[in-house]
GROMACS .gro file of C-alpha atoms in nm:
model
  253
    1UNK     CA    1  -4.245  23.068   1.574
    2UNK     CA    2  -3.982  23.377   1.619
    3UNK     CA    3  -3.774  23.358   1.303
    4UNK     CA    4  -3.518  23.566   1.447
    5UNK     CA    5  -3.150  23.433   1.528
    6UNK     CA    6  -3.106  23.527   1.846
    7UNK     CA    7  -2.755  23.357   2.000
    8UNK     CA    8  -2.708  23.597   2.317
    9UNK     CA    9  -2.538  23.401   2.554
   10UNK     CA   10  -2.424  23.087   2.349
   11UNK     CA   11  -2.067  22.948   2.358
   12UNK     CA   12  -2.047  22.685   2.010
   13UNK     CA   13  -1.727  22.522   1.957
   14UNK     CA   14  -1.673  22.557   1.549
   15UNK     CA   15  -1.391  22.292   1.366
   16UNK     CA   16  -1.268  22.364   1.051
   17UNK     CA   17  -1.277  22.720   1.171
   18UNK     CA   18  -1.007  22.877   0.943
   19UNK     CA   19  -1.169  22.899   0.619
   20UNK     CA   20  -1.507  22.796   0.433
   21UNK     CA   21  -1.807  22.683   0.580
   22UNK     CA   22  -1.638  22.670   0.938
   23UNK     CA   23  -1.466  23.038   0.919
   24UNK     CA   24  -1.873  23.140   0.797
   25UNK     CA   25  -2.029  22.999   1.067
   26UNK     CA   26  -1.824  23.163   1.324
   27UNK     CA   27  -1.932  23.511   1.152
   28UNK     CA   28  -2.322  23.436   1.184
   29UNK     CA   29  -2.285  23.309   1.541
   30UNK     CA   30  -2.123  23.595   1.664
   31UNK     CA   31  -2.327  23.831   1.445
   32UNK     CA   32  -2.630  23.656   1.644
   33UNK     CA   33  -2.492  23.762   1.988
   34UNK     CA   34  -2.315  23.393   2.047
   35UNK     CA   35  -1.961  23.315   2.128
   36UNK     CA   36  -1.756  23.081   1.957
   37UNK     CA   37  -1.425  22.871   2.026
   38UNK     CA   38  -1.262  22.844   1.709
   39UNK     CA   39  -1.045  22.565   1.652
   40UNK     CA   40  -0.834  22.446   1.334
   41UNK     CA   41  -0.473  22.427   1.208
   42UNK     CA   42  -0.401  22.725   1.089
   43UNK     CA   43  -0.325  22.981   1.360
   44UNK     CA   44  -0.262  23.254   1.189
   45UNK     CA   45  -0.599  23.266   1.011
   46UNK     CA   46  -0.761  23.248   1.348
   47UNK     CA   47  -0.558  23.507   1.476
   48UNK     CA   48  -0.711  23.716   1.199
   49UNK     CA   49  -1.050  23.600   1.276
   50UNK     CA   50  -1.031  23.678   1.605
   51UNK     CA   51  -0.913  24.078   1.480
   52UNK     CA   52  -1.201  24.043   1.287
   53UNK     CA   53  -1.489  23.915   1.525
   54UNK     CA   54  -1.347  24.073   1.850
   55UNK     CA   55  -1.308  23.880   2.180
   56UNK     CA   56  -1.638  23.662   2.155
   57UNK     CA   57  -1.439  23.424   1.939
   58UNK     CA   58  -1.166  23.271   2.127
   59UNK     CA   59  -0.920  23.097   1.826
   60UNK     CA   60  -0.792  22.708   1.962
   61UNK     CA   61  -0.516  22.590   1.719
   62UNK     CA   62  -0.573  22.216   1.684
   63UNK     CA   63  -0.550  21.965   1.430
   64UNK     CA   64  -0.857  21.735   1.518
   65UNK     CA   65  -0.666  21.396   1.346
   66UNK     CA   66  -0.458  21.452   1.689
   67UNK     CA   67  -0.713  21.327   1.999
   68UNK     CA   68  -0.501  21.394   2.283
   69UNK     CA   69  -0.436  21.734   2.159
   70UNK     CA   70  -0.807  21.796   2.056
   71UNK     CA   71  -0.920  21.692   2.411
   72UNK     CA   72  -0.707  21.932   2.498
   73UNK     CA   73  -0.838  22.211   2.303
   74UNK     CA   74  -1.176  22.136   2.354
   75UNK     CA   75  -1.132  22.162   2.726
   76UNK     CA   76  -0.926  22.521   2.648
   77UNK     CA   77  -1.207  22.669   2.454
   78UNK     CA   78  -1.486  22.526   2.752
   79UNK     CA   79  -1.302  22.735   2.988
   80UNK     CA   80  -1.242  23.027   2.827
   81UNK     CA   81  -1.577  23.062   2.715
   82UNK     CA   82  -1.733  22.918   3.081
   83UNK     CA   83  -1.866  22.568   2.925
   84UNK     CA   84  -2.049  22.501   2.607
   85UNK     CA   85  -2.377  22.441   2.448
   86UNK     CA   86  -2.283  22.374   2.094
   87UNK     CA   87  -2.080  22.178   1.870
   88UNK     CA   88  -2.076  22.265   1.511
   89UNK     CA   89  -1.817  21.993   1.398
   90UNK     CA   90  -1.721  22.103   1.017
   91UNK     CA   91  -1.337  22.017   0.968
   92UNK     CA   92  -1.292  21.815   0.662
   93UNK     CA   93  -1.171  21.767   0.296
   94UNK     CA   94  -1.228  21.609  -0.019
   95UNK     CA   95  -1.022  21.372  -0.203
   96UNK     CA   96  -1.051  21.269  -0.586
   97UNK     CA   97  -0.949  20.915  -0.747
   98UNK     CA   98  -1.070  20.584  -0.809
   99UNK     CA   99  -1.061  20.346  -0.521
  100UNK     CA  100  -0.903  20.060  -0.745
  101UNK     CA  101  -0.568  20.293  -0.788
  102UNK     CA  102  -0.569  20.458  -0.451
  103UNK     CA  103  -0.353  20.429  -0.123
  104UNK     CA  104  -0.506  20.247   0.157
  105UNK     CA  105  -0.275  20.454   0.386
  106UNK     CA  106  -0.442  20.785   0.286
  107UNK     CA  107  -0.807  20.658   0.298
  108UNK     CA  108  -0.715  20.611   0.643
  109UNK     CA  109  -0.569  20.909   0.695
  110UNK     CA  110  -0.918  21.073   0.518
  111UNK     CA  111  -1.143  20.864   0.735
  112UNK     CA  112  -0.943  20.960   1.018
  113UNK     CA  113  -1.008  21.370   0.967
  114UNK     CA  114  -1.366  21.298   0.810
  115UNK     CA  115  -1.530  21.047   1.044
  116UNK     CA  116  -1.320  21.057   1.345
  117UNK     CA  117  -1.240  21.366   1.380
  118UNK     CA  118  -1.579  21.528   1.399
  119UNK     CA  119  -1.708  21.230   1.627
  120UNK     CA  120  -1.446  21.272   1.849
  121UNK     CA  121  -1.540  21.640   1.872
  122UNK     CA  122  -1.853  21.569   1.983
  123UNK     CA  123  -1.717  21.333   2.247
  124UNK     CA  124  -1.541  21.558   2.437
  125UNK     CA  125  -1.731  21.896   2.369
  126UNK     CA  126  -2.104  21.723   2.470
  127UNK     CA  127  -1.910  21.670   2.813
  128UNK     CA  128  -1.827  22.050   2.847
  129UNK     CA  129  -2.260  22.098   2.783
  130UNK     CA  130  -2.507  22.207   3.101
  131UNK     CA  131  -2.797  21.947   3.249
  132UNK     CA  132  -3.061  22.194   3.046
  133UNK     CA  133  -3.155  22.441   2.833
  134UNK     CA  134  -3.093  22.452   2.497
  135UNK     CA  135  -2.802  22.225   2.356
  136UNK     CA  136  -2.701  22.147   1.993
  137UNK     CA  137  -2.472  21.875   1.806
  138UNK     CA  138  -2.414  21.966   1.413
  139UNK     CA  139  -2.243  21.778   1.257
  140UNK     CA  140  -2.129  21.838   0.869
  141UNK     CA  141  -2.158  21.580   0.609
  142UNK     CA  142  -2.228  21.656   0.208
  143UNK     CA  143  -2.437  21.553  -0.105
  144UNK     CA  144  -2.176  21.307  -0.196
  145UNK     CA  145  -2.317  21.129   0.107
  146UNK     CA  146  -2.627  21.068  -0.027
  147UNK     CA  147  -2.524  21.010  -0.444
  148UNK     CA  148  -2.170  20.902  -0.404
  149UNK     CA  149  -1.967  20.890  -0.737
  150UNK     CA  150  -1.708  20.780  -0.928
  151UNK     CA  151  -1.411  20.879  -0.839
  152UNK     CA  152  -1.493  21.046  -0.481
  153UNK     CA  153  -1.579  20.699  -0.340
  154UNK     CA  154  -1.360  20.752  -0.036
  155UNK     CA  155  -1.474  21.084   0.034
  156UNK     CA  156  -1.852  20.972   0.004
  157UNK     CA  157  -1.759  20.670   0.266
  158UNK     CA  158  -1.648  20.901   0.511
  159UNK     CA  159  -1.949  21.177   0.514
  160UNK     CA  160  -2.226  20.831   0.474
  161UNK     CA  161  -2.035  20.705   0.772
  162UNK     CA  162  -2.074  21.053   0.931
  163UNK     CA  163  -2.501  21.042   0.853
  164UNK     CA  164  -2.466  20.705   0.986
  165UNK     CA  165  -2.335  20.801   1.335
  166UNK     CA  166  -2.556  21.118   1.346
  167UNK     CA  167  -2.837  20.862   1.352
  168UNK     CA  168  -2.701  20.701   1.636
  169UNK     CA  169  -2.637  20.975   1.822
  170UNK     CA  170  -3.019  21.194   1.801
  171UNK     CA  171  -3.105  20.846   1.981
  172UNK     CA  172  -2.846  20.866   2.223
  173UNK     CA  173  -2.807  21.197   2.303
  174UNK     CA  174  -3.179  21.314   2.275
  175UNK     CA  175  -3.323  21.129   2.574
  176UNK     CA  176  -3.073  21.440   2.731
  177UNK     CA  177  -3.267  21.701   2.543
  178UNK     CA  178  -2.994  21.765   2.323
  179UNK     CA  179  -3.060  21.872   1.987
  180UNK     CA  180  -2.852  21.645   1.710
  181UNK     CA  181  -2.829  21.795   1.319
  182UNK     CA  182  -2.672  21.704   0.987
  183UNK     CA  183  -2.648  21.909   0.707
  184UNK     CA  184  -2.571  21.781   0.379
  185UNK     CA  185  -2.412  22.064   0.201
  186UNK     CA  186  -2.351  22.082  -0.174
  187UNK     CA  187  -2.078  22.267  -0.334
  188UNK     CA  188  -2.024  22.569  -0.187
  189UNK     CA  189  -1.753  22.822  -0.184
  190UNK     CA  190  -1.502  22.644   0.029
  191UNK     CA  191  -1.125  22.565  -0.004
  192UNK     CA  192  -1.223  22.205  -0.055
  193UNK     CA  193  -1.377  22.294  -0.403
  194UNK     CA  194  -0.998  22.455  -0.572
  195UNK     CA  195  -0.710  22.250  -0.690
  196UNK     CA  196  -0.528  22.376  -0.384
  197UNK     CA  197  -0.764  22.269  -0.145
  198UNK     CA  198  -0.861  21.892  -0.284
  199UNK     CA  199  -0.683  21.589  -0.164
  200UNK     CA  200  -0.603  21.369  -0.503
  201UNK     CA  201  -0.454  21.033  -0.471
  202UNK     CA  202  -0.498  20.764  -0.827
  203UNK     CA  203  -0.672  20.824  -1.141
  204UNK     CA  204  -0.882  21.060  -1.156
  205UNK     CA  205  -1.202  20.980  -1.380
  206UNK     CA  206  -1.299  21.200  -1.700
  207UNK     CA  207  -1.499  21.537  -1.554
  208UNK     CA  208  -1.821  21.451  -1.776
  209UNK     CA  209  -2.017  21.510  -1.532
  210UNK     CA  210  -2.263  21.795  -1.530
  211UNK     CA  211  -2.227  21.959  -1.203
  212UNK     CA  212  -2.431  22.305  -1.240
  213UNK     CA  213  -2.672  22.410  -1.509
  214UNK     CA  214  -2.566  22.671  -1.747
  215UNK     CA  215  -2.432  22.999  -1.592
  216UNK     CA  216  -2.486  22.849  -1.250
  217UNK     CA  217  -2.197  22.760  -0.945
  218UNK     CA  218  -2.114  22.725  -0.574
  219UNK     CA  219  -2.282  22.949  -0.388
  220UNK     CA  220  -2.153  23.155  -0.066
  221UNK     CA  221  -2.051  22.948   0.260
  222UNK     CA  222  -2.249  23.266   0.437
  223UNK     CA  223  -2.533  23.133   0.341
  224UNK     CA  224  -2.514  22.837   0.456
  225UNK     CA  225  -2.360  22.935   0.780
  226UNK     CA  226  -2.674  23.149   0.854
  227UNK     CA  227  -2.892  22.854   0.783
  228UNK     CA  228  -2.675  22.657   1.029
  229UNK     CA  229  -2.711  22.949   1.323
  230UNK     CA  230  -3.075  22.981   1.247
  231UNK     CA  231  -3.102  22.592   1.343
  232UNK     CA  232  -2.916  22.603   1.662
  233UNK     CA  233  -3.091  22.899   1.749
  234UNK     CA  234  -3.485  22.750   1.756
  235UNK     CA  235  -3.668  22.677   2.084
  236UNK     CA  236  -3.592  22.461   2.298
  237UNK     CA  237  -3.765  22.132   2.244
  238UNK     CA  238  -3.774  22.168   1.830
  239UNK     CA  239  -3.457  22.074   1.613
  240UNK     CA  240  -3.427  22.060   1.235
  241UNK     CA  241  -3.208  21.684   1.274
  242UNK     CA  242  -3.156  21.706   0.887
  243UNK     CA  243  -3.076  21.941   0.613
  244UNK     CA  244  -2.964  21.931   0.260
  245UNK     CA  245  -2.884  22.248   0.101
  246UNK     CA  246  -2.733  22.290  -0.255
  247UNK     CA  247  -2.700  22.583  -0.483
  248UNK     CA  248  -3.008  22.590  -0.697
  249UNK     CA  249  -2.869  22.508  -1.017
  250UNK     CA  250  -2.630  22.215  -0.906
  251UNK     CA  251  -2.752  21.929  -1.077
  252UNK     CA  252  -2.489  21.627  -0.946
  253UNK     CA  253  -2.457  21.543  -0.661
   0.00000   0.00000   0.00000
């Protein structure tokens, strides 16, 4: 097997493209000769994305919690980029606090970016895909899907509902010949990881957890992202439909 990313020719839609694992993956995609249509809130940092990765990535400002408007985008970034053969659907966030002192409203809200979001990605950008060749679905869950604890039970819900649909969709979607992946990150560096970036929303448990072992931490979103073009970027026919990557001294989750 050729171990070399090769992405010449490839348009991927990326969510979540503004920062993190999402702003990452657009790097390695275009690095590997791909396009990319860049969608998330924050327009500015696509605007400086775009300075930065030249005119293969095309920045969408979207919020994906708004359907009609994410339709809308993902039909944009099809026609600027003449169709699509990927979907790398990584817009997200975490929230901390107990589910006995939490808001029902903002679980919704959380399932709505988490779960719906990405799936309705998929929805509309598979549509935008050719009859053949190579075609991929990622979509981007995390460790607290598979070990969900205390205090992040929310959060956990929505990324095990996530692995949930991805099983239904290999079956659906693979009779097509369309390659369907979920990678299970662990803690990376991403936005979602700072004070700044967390949701928070009831009582928070006591951190006495041990997340890393000594002198360990999150490790770079570029790694990751090259994992992530290195899948979509195997022949046609073979697709990695699950990954779990962690740092190598994160011990929970």
């Amino acid at each position: 097997m050729d171990l070399k990313v090769d992405l010449g020719g490839r348009r991927v839609l990326v969510t979540g493209a503004s920062s993190g694992i999402g702003a990452a993956a657009c790097r390695s995609i275009v690095t590997a000769g791909g396009s990319v249509g860049m969608l998330a809130r924050r327009k500015e940092r696509l605007d400086e994305l775009r300075a930065e990765l030249g005119e293969r990535a095309l920045p969408v400002p979207c919020d994906v919690t708004d359907l009609d408007a994410l339709q809308a985008s993902v039909g944009e970034a099809a026609r600027s980029l003449h169709g699509l053969d990927g979907v790398v659907a990584v817009a997200g966030k975490s929230m901390v606090g107990t589910i006995m002192t939490g808001t029902p409203e903002r679980w919704r809200d959380l399932l709505n970016l988490n779960l719906v979001g990405p799936l309705a990605t998929v929805r509309y950008a598979v549509g935008h895909f050719p009859i053949e060749g190579r075609r991929d679905v990622v979509l981007v869950a995390s460790t607290g899907s598979i070990t969900p604890m205390a205090g992040v039970g929310i959060y956990a819900a929505s990324k095990r509902g996530l692995r949930a649909a991805f099983d239904a969709l290999r079956l659906e979607l693979a009779p097509a010949g369309v390659n369907t992946s979920c990678v299970m990150p662990g803690m990376f560096e991403t936005e979602g990881l700072t004070i700044e970036g967390m949701a928070f929303d009831g009582d928070v448990p006591p951190d006495n957890i041990p997340w890393f072992a000594p002198d360990s931490g999150p490790a770079s979103a570029t790694d990751l992202a090259d994992t992530i073009a290195f899948m979509i970027s195997r022949p046609e026919g073979f697709c990695i439909n699950e990954l779990v990557a962690r740092p190598t001294g994160q011990l929970n989750p």
